[in-house]
Amino acid sequence: MEFRSEYEIKKEIIEIGRRCWVKGWVAANDGNISVKISPNEILTTVTGVSKGFLNMDMIVKVDLDGNLIEGTKKPSSELPMHLMVYKVRQDVNAVLHTHPPYATGFAVSGISMEECVLPEIILTMGSIPLSPYGTPSTDEVPDAIKPYIEKYEGVLMKNHGALTLGKDLQEAYYRMESLEHAAKIIFISKQLGGVSLLKEEDVKKLEVVRKKYNIPEDKPLCKINSSNKNIDRDLLDEVVKRVKEKLSTLKEGSKNE
Ligand SMILES: [Zn+2]
């Protein structure tokens, strides 16, 4: 990996914060960003500031236990969640937390994004689970998401928002972008009459492509359930149509009695 100075990384945190705000993923002082810069040093945004207007003073350095090493302001109240991720995942060097409206809508409705819908998500993040609710700024948050972040690259946080991880901040940001984009597409397709799931055989083909991308085999894939099974949809439609016809003839018959 190319060497980047702390100054450059802070500049990137400011830029990613600005993008999250422009995209409407954070209102007021929502969200937090962190980057691991050495085995025991983390740069993180401070508490109580808009991510759209960060400056160098609003990023402090802490150790893996959360002790302040550099800077005067108080780190984000969700810092324990970020620190937990770095302790659990050695391959992760950046953590991004925002409240993107579509993805958060799923999290508030209690709907996960684990179904096999979009190839792009299956090829990159596999699927996006929904973690249980935890009171913000308490240990409940890291405890609730811990079982998920062990394997997943992004997670919806019940009644709260979303979290994405990356080998660097750019990757964590792109994952948040993909997650919110997918949530928006799925939301729109629900309005248009329903989400059509990929067939099991198509998911299997994506699994082969994932291998080419060197995505480890233990990384979760989307959830295959009975609705992905290879059923003859035309036949199913025909059966439904006939049952409806039969029911209406029966109704008509009972009216005439
Ligand atoms: Zn939050």
Coordinates of C-alpha atoms and ligand atoms in Angstrom, one line a residue:
M1 CA 0.0 0.0 0.0
E2 CA 1.3 3.5 -0.9
F3 CA 2.5 5.6 2.0
R4 CA 0.2 8.5 2.9
S5 CA 0.9 11.1 5.5
E6 CA -1.4 11.8 8.4
Y7 CA -2.1 15.2 6.8
E8 CA -3.3 13.5 3.6
I9 CA -5.5 11.0 5.5
K10 CA -7.1 13.8 7.5
K11 CA -7.8 15.6 4.2
E12 CA -9.5 12.5 2.9
I13 CA -11.6 12.2 6.1
I14 CA -12.7 15.8 5.5
E15 CA -13.5 15.1 1.9
I16 CA -15.5 11.9 2.6
G17 CA -17.4 13.7 5.4
R18 CA -18.3 16.4 2.9
R19 CA -19.5 13.8 0.4
C20 CA -21.7 12.0 3.1
W21 CA -23.3 15.4 3.9
V22 CA -23.8 16.4 0.3
K23 CA -25.5 13.0 -0.4
G24 CA -27.9 13.6 2.6
W25 CA -26.6 10.7 4.6
V26 CA -26.0 12.8 7.7
A27 CA -28.2 15.5 9.3
A28 CA -26.8 18.0 11.8
N29 CA -24.0 16.2 13.7
D30 CA -24.9 12.6 12.6
G31 CA -22.3 10.0 11.6
N32 CA -18.7 9.4 12.4
I33 CA -15.5 8.4 10.5
S34 CA -12.3 6.7 11.6
V35 CA -9.1 5.5 9.9
K36 CA -6.5 3.2 11.5
I37 CA -3.1 4.6 10.7
S38 CA -0.8 2.2 12.6
P39 CA -1.4 -0.9 14.7
N40 CA -2.4 1.2 17.7
E41 CA -3.3 4.6 16.3
I42 CA -6.7 5.7 15.0
L43 CA -7.7 9.0 13.5
T44 CA -11.4 9.8 14.3
T45 CA -13.9 12.6 13.9
V46 CA -14.8 14.4 17.1
T47 CA -18.3 14.6 18.7
G48 CA -20.8 17.3 17.9
V49 CA -19.7 18.5 14.5
S50 CA -21.3 18.4 11.0
K51 CA -19.5 15.9 8.8
G52 CA -20.1 18.3 5.9
F53 CA -17.8 21.0 7.4
L54 CA -14.9 19.2 9.1
N55 CA -11.5 20.8 9.6
M56 CA -8.2 19.5 10.8
D57 CA -9.0 20.3 14.4
M58 CA -12.1 18.1 14.3
I59 CA -10.0 15.0 13.8
V60 CA -8.2 13.6 16.8
K61 CA -5.8 10.7 17.3
V62 CA -6.6 7.9 19.8
D63 CA -5.2 4.5 20.7
L64 CA -7.0 1.2 20.3
D65 CA -8.4 1.6 23.9
G66 CA -9.8 5.0 23.0
N67 CA -7.2 7.1 24.9
L68 CA -6.6 10.5 23.4
I69 CA -3.1 10.8 21.9
E70 CA -3.4 14.0 19.9
G71 CA -5.9 16.8 19.7
T72 CA -8.0 18.5 22.3
K73 CA -11.6 17.8 21.4
K74 CA -13.7 14.8 22.5
P75 CA -13.8 11.9 20.1
S76 CA -17.1 10.7 18.6
S77 CA -19.5 9.1 21.1
E78 CA -19.6 6.0 18.8
L79 CA -15.8 5.5 19.1
P80 CA -16.2 2.2 21.0
M81 CA -18.0 0.8 18.0
H82 CA -15.1 1.8 15.7
L83 CA -12.5 0.4 18.2
M84 CA -14.4 -2.9 18.4
V85 CA -14.3 -3.3 14.6
Y86 CA -10.5 -2.7 14.5
K87 CA -10.0 -5.3 17.3
V88 CA -12.2 -7.9 15.6
R89 CA -11.1 -7.3 12.0
Q90 CA -7.4 -7.0 11.3
D91 CA -8.0 -6.4 7.6
V92 CA -10.1 -3.3 8.2
N93 CA -8.4 0.1 8.3
A94 CA -11.4 2.4 8.0
V95 CA -14.9 2.5 9.4
L96 CA -17.8 4.8 8.2
H97 CA -21.1 5.3 10.0
T98 CA -23.9 7.4 8.5
H99 CA -27.8 7.5 8.4
P100 CA -28.5 7.2 4.7
P101 CA -32.3 7.6 4.3
Y102 CA -33.2 4.6 2.1
A103 CA -30.9 2.1 4.0
T104 CA -32.0 3.5 7.3
G105 CA -35.6 3.2 6.1
F106 CA -34.9 -0.5 5.7
A107 CA -33.3 -0.6 9.2
V108 CA -36.3 1.2 10.7
S109 CA -38.8 -1.2 9.0
G110 CA -36.8 -4.2 10.2
I111 CA -36.0 -5.3 6.7
S112 CA -32.5 -6.6 6.0
M113 CA -30.8 -6.5 2.6
E114 CA -29.8 -10.1 2.5
E115 CA -31.9 -11.3 -0.4
C116 CA -30.3 -12.0 -3.8
V117 CA -31.4 -9.0 -5.8
L118 CA -28.5 -7.0 -7.3
P119 CA -25.4 -8.7 -8.8
E120 CA -23.2 -5.7 -7.9
I121 CA -23.9 -6.1 -4.2
I122 CA -23.5 -9.9 -4.3
L123 CA -20.1 -9.5 -6.0
T124 CA -18.8 -6.9 -3.6
M125 CA -20.5 -7.1 -0.2
G126 CA -22.4 -10.4 -0.6
S127 CA -25.3 -9.2 1.4
I128 CA -26.2 -6.7 4.1
P129 CA -27.7 -8.0 7.3
L130 CA -29.7 -6.1 9.9
S131 CA -28.2 -6.0 13.4
P132 CA -30.4 -5.6 16.5
Y133 CA -31.0 -2.2 18.1
G134 CA -28.6 -0.7 20.6
T135 CA -28.8 2.6 22.4
P136 CA -26.5 5.1 20.7
S137 CA -23.3 6.0 22.5
T138 CA -23.6 3.0 24.9
D139 CA -21.9 -0.4 24.7
E140 CA -25.1 -1.8 23.3
V141 CA -24.1 -0.5 19.9
P142 CA -20.8 -2.4 19.5
D143 CA -22.4 -5.5 21.2
A144 CA -25.3 -5.5 18.8
I145 CA -23.1 -5.3 15.6
K146 CA -20.2 -7.4 16.7
P147 CA -21.5 -10.8 15.5
Y148 CA -22.1 -9.2 12.0
I149 CA -19.0 -7.3 11.4
E150 CA -16.9 -10.5 11.9
K151 CA -17.9 -11.5 8.4
Y152 CA -19.8 -8.7 6.7
E153 CA -18.4 -5.5 5.0
G154 CA -21.5 -3.5 5.8
V155 CA -24.4 -3.8 8.2
L156 CA -27.8 -2.0 8.8
M157 CA -28.3 -0.9 12.4
K158 CA -31.9 -1.4 13.6
N159 CA -33.7 2.0 14.0
H160 CA -30.4 3.8 13.5
G161 CA -28.4 3.8 10.3
A162 CA -25.6 1.9 8.6
L163 CA -22.0 1.0 9.0
T164 CA -19.4 0.0 6.4
L165 CA -15.8 -1.2 6.6
G166 CA -12.9 -1.0 4.3
K167 CA -9.2 -1.7 3.8
D168 CA -9.1 2.1 3.4
L169 CA -11.6 5.0 3.7
Q170 CA -12.2 5.1 0.0
E171 CA -13.4 1.5 0.1
A172 CA -15.6 2.0 3.2
Y173 CA -17.1 5.1 1.4
Y174 CA -17.8 3.2 -1.8
R175 CA -19.5 0.4 0.2
M176 CA -21.8 3.0 1.9
E177 CA -22.6 4.4 -1.6
S178 CA -23.4 0.9 -3.0
L179 CA -25.4 0.0 0.1
E180 CA -27.6 3.2 -0.1
H181 CA -27.9 2.9 -3.9
A182 CA -29.1 -0.7 -3.6
A183 CA -31.5 0.3 -0.8
K184 CA -33.0 3.0 -3.1
I185 CA -33.3 0.6 -6.0
I186 CA -35.0 -2.1 -3.9
F187 CA -37.3 0.6 -2.4
I188 CA -38.3 1.8 -5.9
S189 CA -38.9 -1.8 -7.2
K190 CA -41.2 -2.4 -4.2
Q191 CA -43.2 0.6 -5.2
L192 CA -43.4 -0.7 -8.8
G193 CA -44.9 -3.9 -7.8
G194 CA -42.3 -6.0 -6.2
V195 CA -38.7 -7.2 -6.1
S196 CA -37.9 -10.1 -8.4
L197 CA -35.1 -12.2 -6.9
L198 CA -32.3 -13.7 -8.8
K199 CA -32.7 -17.4 -9.4
E200 CA -30.5 -19.8 -7.5
E201 CA -28.6 -20.8 -10.7
D202 CA -27.8 -17.2 -11.4
V203 CA -26.5 -16.7 -7.9
K204 CA -24.3 -19.8 -8.4
K205 CA -22.8 -18.1 -11.5
L206 CA -22.0 -15.0 -9.4
E207 CA -20.3 -17.2 -6.9
V208 CA -17.9 -18.3 -9.7
V209 CA -17.3 -14.7 -10.6
R210 CA -16.6 -13.9 -6.9
K211 CA -13.8 -16.5 -6.9
K212 CA -12.2 -14.7 -9.9
Y213 CA -12.2 -11.5 -7.8
N214 CA -10.5 -13.3 -5.0
I215 CA -13.3 -12.8 -2.5
P216 CA -12.7 -15.3 0.3
E217 CA -15.1 -18.2 0.2
D218 CA -16.1 -17.7 3.8
K219 CA -17.5 -14.3 2.9
P220 CA -21.3 -14.4 3.1
L221 CA -23.4 -14.6 0.0
C222 CA -27.0 -13.4 -0.3
K223 CA -29.7 -15.6 1.2
I224 CA -31.1 -18.3 -1.0
N225 CA -34.7 -19.2 0.0
S226 CA -37.6 -21.0 -1.6
S227 CA -38.5 -18.0 -3.8
N228 CA -35.1 -18.2 -5.6
K229 CA -35.7 -21.8 -6.5
N230 CA -36.1 -22.5 -10.2
I231 CA -39.9 -22.5 -10.5
D232 CA -41.8 -22.1 -13.8
R233 CA -43.2 -18.6 -13.2
D234 CA -45.5 -18.9 -16.3
L235 CA -47.0 -22.1 -14.9
L236 CA -47.4 -20.5 -11.4
D237 CA -49.1 -17.5 -13.0
E238 CA -51.4 -19.8 -14.9
V239 CA -52.3 -21.8 -11.7
V240 CA -53.0 -18.5 -9.8
K241 CA -55.2 -17.3 -12.7
R242 CA -57.2 -20.6 -12.7
V243 CA -57.7 -20.6 -8.9
K244 CA -59.0 -17.0 -9.1
E245 CA -61.4 -17.9 -11.9
K246 CA -62.6 -20.9 -9.9
L247 CA -63.1 -18.8 -6.8
S248 CA -65.1 -16.2 -8.7
T249 CA -67.3 -18.8 -10.3
L250 CA -68.0 -20.3 -6.9
K251 CA -68.9 -16.8 -5.5
E252 CA -71.2 -16.2 -8.5
G253 CA -72.8 -19.6 -7.8
S254 CA -73.4 -18.9 -4.1
K255 CA -75.0 -15.5 -5.1
N256 CA -77.5 -17.2 -7.4
E257 CA -78.6 -19.7 -4.9
Ligands
ZN1 ZN -25.6 7.1 14.2

